[in-house]
Coordinates of C-alpha atoms in Angstrom, one line a residue:
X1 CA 11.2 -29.5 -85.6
X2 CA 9.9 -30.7 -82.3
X3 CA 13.2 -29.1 -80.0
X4 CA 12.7 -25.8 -82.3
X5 CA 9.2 -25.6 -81.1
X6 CA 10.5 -26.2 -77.3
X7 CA 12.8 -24.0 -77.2
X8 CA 10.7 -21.2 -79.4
X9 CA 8.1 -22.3 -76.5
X10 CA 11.3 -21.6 -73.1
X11 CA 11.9 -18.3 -74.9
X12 CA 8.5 -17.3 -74.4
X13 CA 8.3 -18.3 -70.8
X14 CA 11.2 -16.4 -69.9
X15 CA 9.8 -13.4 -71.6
X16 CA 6.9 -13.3 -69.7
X17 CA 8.8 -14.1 -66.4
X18 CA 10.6 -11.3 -66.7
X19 CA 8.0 -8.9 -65.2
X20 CA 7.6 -11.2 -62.1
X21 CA 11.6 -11.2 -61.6
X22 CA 11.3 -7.6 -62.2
X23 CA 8.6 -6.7 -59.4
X24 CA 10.4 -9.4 -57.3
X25 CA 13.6 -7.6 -57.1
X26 CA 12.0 -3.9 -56.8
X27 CA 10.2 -5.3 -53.5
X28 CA 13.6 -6.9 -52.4
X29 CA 14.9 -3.5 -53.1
X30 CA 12.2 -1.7 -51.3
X31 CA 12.6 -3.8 -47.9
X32 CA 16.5 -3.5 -47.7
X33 CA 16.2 0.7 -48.2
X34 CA 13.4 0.5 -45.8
X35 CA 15.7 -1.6 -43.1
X36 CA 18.4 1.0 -43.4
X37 CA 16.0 3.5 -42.7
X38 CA 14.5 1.9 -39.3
X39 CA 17.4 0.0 -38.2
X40 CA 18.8 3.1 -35.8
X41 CA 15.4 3.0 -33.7
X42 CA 15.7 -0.8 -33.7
X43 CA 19.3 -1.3 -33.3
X44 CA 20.1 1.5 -30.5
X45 CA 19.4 2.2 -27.2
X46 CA 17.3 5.2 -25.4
X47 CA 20.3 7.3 -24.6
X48 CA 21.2 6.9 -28.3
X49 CA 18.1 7.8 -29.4
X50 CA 18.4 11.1 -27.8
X51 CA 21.5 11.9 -29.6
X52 CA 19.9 11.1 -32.5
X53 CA 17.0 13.6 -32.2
X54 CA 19.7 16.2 -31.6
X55 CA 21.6 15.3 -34.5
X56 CA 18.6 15.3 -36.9
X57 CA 18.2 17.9 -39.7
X58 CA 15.2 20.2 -38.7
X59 CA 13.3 19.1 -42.2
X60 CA 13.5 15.4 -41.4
X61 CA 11.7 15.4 -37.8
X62 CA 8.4 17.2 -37.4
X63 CA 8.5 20.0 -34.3
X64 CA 9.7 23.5 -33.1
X65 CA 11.6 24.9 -35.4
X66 CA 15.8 24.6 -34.8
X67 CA 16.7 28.0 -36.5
X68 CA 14.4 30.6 -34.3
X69 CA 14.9 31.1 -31.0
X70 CA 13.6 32.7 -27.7
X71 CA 15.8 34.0 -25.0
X72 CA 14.7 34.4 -21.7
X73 CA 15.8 36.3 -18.9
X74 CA 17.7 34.4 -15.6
X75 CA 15.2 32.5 -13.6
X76 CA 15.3 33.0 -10.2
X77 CA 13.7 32.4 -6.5
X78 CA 12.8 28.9 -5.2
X79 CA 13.3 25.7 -6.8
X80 CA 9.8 25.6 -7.5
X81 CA 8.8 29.0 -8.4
X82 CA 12.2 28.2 -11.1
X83 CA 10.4 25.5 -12.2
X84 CA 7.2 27.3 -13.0
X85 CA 9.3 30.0 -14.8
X86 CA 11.0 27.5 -17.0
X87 CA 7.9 25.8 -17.7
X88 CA 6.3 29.6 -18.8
X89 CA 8.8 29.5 -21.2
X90 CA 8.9 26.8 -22.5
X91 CA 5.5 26.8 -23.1
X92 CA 5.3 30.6 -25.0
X93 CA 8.6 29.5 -27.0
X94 CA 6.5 26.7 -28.1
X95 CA 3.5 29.4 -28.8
X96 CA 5.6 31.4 -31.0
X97 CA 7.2 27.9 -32.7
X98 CA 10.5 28.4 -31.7
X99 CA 13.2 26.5 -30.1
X100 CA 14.2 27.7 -25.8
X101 CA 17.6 28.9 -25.6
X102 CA 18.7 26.9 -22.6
X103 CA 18.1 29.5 -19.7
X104 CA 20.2 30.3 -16.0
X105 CA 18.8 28.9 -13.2
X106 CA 19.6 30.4 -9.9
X107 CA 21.9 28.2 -6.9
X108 CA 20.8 31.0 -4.1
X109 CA 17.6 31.9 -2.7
X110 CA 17.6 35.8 -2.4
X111 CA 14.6 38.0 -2.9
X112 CA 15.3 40.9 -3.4
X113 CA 19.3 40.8 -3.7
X114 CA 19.3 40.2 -7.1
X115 CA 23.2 41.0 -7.2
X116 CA 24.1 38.0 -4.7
X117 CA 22.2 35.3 -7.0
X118 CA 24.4 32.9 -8.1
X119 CA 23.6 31.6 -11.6
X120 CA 23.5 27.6 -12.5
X121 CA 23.4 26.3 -15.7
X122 CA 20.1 24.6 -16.5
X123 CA 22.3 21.0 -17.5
X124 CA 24.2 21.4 -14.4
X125 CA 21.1 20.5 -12.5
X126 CA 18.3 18.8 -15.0
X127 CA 19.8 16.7 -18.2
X128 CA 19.8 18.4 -21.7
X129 CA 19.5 15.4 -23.9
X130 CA 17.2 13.6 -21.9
X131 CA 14.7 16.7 -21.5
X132 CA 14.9 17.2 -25.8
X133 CA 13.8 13.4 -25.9
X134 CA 11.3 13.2 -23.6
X135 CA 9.5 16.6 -25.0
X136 CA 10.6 15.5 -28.7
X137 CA 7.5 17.5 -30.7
X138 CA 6.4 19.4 -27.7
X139 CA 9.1 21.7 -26.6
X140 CA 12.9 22.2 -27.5
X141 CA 15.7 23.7 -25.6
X142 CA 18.7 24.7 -27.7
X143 CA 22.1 26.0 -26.9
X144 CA 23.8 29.4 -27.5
X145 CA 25.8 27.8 -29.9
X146 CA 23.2 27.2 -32.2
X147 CA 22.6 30.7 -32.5
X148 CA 24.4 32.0 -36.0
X149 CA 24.5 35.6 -34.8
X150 CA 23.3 37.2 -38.0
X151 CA 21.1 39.6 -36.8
X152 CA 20.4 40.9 -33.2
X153 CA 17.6 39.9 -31.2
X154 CA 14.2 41.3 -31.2
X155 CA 13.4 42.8 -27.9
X156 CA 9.7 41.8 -26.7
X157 CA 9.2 43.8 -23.9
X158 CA 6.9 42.7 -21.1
X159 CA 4.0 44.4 -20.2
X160 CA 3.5 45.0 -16.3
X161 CA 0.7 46.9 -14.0
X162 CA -2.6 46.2 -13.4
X163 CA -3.8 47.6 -17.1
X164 CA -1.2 44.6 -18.7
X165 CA -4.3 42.0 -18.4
X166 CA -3.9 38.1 -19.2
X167 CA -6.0 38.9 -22.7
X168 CA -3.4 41.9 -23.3
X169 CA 0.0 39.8 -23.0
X170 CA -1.9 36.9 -25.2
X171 CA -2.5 39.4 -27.6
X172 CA 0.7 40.4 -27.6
X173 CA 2.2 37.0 -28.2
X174 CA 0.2 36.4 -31.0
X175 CA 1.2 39.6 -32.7
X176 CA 4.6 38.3 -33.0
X177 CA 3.1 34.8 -34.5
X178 CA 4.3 35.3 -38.0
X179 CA 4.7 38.8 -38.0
X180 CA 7.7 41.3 -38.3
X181 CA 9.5 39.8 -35.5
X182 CA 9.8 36.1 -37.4
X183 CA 12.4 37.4 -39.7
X184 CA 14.7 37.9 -36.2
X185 CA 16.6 34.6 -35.4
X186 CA 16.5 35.5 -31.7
X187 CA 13.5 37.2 -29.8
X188 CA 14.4 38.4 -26.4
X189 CA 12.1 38.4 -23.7
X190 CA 12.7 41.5 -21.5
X191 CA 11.3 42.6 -18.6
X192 CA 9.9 40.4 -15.7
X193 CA 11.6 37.0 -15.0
X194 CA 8.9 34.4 -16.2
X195 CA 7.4 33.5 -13.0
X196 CA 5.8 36.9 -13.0
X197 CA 4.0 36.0 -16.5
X198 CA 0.8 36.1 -17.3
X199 CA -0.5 32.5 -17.1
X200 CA -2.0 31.1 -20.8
X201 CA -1.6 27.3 -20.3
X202 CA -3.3 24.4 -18.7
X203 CA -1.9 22.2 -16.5
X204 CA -1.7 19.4 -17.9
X205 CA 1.0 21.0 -20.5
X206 CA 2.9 22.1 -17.7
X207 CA 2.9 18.1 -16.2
X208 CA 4.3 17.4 -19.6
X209 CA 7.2 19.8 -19.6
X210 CA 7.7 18.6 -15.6
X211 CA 8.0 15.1 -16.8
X212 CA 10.5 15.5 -19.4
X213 CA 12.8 17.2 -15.8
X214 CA 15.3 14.7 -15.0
X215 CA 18.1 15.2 -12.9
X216 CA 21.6 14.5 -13.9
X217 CA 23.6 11.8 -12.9
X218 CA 25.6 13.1 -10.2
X219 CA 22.5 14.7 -8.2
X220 CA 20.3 11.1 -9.0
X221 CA 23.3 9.6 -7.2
X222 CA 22.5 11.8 -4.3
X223 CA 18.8 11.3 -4.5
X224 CA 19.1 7.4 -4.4
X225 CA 21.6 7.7 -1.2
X226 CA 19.1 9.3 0.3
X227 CA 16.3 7.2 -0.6
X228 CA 18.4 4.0 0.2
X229 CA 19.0 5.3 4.1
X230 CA 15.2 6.0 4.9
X231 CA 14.7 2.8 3.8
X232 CA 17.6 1.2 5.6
X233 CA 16.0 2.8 8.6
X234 CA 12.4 1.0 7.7
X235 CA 14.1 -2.5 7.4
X236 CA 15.5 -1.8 11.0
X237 CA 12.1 -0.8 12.4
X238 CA 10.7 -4.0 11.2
X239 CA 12.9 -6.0 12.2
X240 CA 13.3 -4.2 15.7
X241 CA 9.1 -4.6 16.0
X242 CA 9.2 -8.2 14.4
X243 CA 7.8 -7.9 11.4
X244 CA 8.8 -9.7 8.7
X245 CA 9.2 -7.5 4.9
X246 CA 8.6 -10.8 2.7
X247 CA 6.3 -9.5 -0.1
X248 CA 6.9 -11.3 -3.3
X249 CA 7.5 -9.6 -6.7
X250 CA 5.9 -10.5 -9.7
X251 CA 8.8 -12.3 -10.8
X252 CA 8.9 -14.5 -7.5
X253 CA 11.7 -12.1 -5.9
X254 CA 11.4 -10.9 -2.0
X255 CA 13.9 -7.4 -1.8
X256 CA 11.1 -5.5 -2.2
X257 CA 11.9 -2.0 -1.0
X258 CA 10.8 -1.0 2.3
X259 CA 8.1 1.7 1.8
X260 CA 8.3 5.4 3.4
X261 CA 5.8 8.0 4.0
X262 CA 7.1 11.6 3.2
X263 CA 5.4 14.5 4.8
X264 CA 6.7 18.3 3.7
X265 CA 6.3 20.0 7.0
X266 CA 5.8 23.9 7.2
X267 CA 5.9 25.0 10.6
X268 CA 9.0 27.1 10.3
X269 CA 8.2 30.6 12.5
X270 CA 8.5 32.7 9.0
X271 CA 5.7 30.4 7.7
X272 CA 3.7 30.7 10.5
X273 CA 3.4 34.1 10.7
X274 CA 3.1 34.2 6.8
X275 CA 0.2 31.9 6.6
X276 CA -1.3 33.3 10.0
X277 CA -1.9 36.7 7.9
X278 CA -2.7 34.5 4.7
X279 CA -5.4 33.1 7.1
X280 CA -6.6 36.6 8.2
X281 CA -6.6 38.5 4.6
X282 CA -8.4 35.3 2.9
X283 CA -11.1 34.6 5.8
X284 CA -9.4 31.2 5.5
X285 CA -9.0 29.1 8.0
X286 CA -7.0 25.6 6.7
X287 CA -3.5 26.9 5.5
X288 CA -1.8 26.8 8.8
X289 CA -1.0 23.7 10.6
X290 CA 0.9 23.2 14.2
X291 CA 3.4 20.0 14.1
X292 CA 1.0 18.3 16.8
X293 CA -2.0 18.8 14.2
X294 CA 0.4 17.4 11.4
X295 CA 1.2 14.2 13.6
X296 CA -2.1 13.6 14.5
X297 CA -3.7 13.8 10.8
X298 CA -0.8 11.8 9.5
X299 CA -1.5 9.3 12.0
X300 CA -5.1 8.2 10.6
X301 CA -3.3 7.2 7.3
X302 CA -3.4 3.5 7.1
X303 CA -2.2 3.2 3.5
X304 CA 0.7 1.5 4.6
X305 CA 1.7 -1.6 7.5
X306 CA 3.6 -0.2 10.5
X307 CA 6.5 0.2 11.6
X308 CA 6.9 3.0 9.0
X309 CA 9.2 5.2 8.7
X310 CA 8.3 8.8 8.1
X311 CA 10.8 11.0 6.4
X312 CA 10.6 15.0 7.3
X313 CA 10.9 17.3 4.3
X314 CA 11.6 20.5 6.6
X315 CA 13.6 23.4 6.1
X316 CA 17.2 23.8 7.1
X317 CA 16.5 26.1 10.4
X318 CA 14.2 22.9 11.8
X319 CA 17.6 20.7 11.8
X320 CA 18.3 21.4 15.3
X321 CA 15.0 21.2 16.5
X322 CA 14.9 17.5 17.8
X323 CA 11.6 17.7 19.0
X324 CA 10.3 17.8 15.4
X325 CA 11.1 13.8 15.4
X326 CA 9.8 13.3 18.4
X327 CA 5.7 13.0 19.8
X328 CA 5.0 10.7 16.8
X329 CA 2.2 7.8 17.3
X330 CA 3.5 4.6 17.4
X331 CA 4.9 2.4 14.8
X332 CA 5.5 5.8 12.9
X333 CA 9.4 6.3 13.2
X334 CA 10.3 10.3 12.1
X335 CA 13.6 10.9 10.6
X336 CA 15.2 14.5 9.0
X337 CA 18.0 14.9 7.4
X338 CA 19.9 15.1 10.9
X339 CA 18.4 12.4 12.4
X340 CA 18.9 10.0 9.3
X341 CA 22.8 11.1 8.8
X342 CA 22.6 12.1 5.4
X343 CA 23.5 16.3 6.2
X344 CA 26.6 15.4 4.6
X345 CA 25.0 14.8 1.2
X346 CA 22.9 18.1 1.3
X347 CA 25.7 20.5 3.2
X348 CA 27.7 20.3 0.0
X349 CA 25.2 21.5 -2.0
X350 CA 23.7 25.0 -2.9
X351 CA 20.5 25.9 -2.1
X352 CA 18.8 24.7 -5.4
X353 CA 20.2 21.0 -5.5
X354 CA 19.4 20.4 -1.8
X355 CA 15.6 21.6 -2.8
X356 CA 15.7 18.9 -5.9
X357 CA 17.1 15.7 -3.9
X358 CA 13.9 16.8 -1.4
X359 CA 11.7 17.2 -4.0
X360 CA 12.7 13.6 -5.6
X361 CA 12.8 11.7 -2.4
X362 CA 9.4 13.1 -1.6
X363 CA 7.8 12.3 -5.4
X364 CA 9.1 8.9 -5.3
X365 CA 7.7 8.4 -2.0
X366 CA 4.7 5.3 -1.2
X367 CA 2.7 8.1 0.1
X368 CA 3.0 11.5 0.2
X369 CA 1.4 14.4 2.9
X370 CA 1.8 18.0 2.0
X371 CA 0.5 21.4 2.7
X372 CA -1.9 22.3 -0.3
X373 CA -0.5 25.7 0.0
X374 CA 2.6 25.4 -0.5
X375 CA 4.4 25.2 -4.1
X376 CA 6.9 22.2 -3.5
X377 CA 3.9 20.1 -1.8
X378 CA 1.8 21.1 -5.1
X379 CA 4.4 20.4 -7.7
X380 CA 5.0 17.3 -5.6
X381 CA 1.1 16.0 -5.9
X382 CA 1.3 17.5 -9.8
X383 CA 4.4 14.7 -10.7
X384 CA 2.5 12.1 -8.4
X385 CA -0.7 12.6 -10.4
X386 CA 0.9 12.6 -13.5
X387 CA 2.7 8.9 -13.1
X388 CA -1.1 8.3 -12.3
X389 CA -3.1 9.0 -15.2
X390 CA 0.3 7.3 -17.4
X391 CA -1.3 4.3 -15.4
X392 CA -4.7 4.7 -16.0
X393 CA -5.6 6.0 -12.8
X394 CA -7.5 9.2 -12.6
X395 CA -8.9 8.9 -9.3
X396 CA -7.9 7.9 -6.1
X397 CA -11.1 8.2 -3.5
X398 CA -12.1 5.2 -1.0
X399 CA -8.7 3.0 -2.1
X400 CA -4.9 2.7 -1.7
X401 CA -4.1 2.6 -5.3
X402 CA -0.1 3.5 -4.9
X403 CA 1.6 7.2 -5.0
X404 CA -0.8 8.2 -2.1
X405 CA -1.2 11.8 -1.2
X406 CA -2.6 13.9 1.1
X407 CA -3.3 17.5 2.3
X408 CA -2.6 17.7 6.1
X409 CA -3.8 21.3 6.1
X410 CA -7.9 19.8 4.7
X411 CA -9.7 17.9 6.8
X412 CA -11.2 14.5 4.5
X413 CA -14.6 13.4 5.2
X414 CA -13.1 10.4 7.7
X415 CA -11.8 13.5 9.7
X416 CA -8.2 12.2 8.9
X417 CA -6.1 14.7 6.1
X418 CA -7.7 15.0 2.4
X419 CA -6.7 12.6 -0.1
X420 CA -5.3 14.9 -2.9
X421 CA -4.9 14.2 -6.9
X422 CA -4.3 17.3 -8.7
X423 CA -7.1 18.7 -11.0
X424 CA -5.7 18.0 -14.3
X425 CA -8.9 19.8 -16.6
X426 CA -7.6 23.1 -14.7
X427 CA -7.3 25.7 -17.6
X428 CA -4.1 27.2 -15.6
X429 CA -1.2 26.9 -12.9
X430 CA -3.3 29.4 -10.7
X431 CA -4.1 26.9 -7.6
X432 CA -0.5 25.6 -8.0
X433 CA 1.3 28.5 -8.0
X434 CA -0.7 30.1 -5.2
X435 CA -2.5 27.5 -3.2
X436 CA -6.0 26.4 -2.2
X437 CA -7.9 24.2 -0.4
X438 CA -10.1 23.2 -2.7
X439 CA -8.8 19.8 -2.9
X440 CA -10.2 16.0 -3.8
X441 CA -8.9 12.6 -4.3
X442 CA -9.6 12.9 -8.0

């Protein structure tokens, strides 16, 4: 009687168990499924995240939509100015909630001879994967061979004239937000190149579509030859002058690189007399500066210890100028392209890629001293700034914080050049694009 009690008693138990085992084996079940899921973010690394991304059905990721597009046409003039353009539409793809088909950039610089521009593919010159990942959300470039070609493209033509107002073209990009022109897969943007657009967005979207810019491999390679001989050239200064490079790393290391100051010099004659009419027309008088004014306002920087060597961003017709090196204050060593025996690296490259390896090696520079008129010097501060504020440092006055820059063209209150951070609040690219001297260290 007593064992048919027991077991009666076991049966029970194990009845009641069962909803325990049950709920035990569902949250067993639960974790495993959820490990499959997260285990490719866990388990591979950046550049296989980027692929992934790519590969990712449009209804799984949140973003700009894969199945519309917006074609723009070939973007042309300065590396910069391409930039900009690229930027601009990016940034009205992205209004209109539709993917960039990956545009031409242009090798040459011609004006006005738009038959002798020489197209570039955007991945020959800036990487495709690595731009989708770093934008992932914000903006997406796509490929002509994501188009399906069911349908032709919607032509959105571009206003131009002085009636075509900012308010006008904004009103005509959001006319096309939902409207007739979303059942098109494809809208085409005719008319002016993208430059030339009205301006709708702040800067601090354009920073974000800058940062997600990174050079391919094989024009890195050139940018870190470059960097590596200017600071070859600083190790032999130092070691010429005496001084010992022995700062430690966090980690107890001493190779610390030997910093460089980079200064974009305009004093090419076509500048000159450009900015000498700027001056007149505006009633301006700090856009133009003489090399001797340059040296001198570069030499009252004491971010960094001297013997420092001070790389020349200059344009190609300066090369075989070799006074340009020369007349610099002591313990400031000036070296350009010539000079520093890397015209090799840039003579095999068009116009645009010789542009990017200047632009890099003066954006990675310790400090940086530009003309607050000029484009390249702008878009220079703009990526400077940028790395910044990822730090937590939105203001540069009355310290050497890192990433230095200054305006040689504005005299600062110690009557040495105007420290320079880019106004990130600004509502568009205006002062970029075009210049001012309206600058400050924050």
């Amino acid at each position: 009687m007593n064992i048919l009690l027991e077991l009666k008693h076991l049966k029970l138990l194990s009845l009641s168990a069962r909803p325990v085992i049950f709920k035990g084996l569902l949250i067993v079940i639960a974790l495993i499924v959820l490990r499959a899921i997260l285990s490719p973010f866990f388990a591979i690394n950046s550049s296989e995240k980027e692929e992934f991304y790519e590969s990712t059905a449009p209804d799984l990721l949140p973003g700009i939509r894969r199945d519309k597009f917006v074609e723009v046409p070939q973007i042309i003039w300065g590396l910069n100015n391409q930039k900009i353009a690229f930027a601009r539409a990016c940034l009205t793809a992205r209004f209109l909630n539709r993917s960039l088909l990956m545009p031409s950039l242009s090798a040459s610089l011609f004006y006005k001879e738009v038959d002798l521009l020489q197209p570039i593919n955007f991945d020959k010159v800036f990487d495709f994967k690595k731009f989708n990942a770093r934008c992932h959300g914000f903006v997406r470039l796509a490929r002509y061979s994501e188009v399906s070609n069911r349908t032709e493209p919607f032509k959105l033509q571009k206003g131009s004239g002085r009636r075509w107002t900012v308010e006008r073209d904004l009103d005509q990009l959001q006319q096309f937000v939902g409207g007739k022109a979303d059942d098109f897969e494809v809208i085409e943007i005719v008319g002016k190149h993208p430059f030339l657009w009205p301006d709708h967005w702040p800067v601090k979207d354009y920073a974000k579509i800058f940062d997600c810019l990174v050079l391919v491999a094989e024009i890195e390679t050139e940018v870190a030859k470059v960097m590596s001989k200017i600071r070859e050239a600083g190790q032999r200064a130092r070691h010429e002058a005496g001084v010992s490079h022995s700062k430690q790393r966090r980690d107890g290391s001493t190779n610390l690189p030997v910093p460089y100051v980079a200064v974009h010099m305009r004093i090419e004659k076509d500048w000159m007399i450009h900015c000498k009419k700027w001056e007149q027309r505006s009633n301006l008088h700090e856009i133009c500066s003489s090399k001797e004014e340059i040296i001198h306002k570069v030499s009252q920087i004491t971010d960094l210890r001297r013997p420092v060597v001070v790389y020349l961003a200059v344009a190609d017709s300066l090369l075989e100028d070799d006074s340009i090196t020369s007349g610099w204050r002591v313990g400031m060593v000036a070296y350009e392209k010539k000079k520093l025996g890397v015209t090799d690296i840039y003579d095999r490259q068009p116009y645009l890629i010789k542009s990017a390896i200047d632009f890099e090696v003066c954006s990675r520079a310790d400090v940086f001293v530009g003309n607050s008129f000029s484009t390249f010097s702008n878009l220079v501060v703009l990526s400077r700034t940028e790395r910044l504020y990822n730090l937590g440092k939105a203001s540069s006055c009355g310290e050497n914080i890192g990433l230095s820059s200054y305006a040689y063209n504005v005299m600062g209150d110690d009557g040495g050049p105007q420290r320079w951070m880019t106004d990130m609040s600004d509502r568009n690219l205006q002062r970029l694009s075009y210049g001012t001297n309206n600058v400050s260290c924050h």
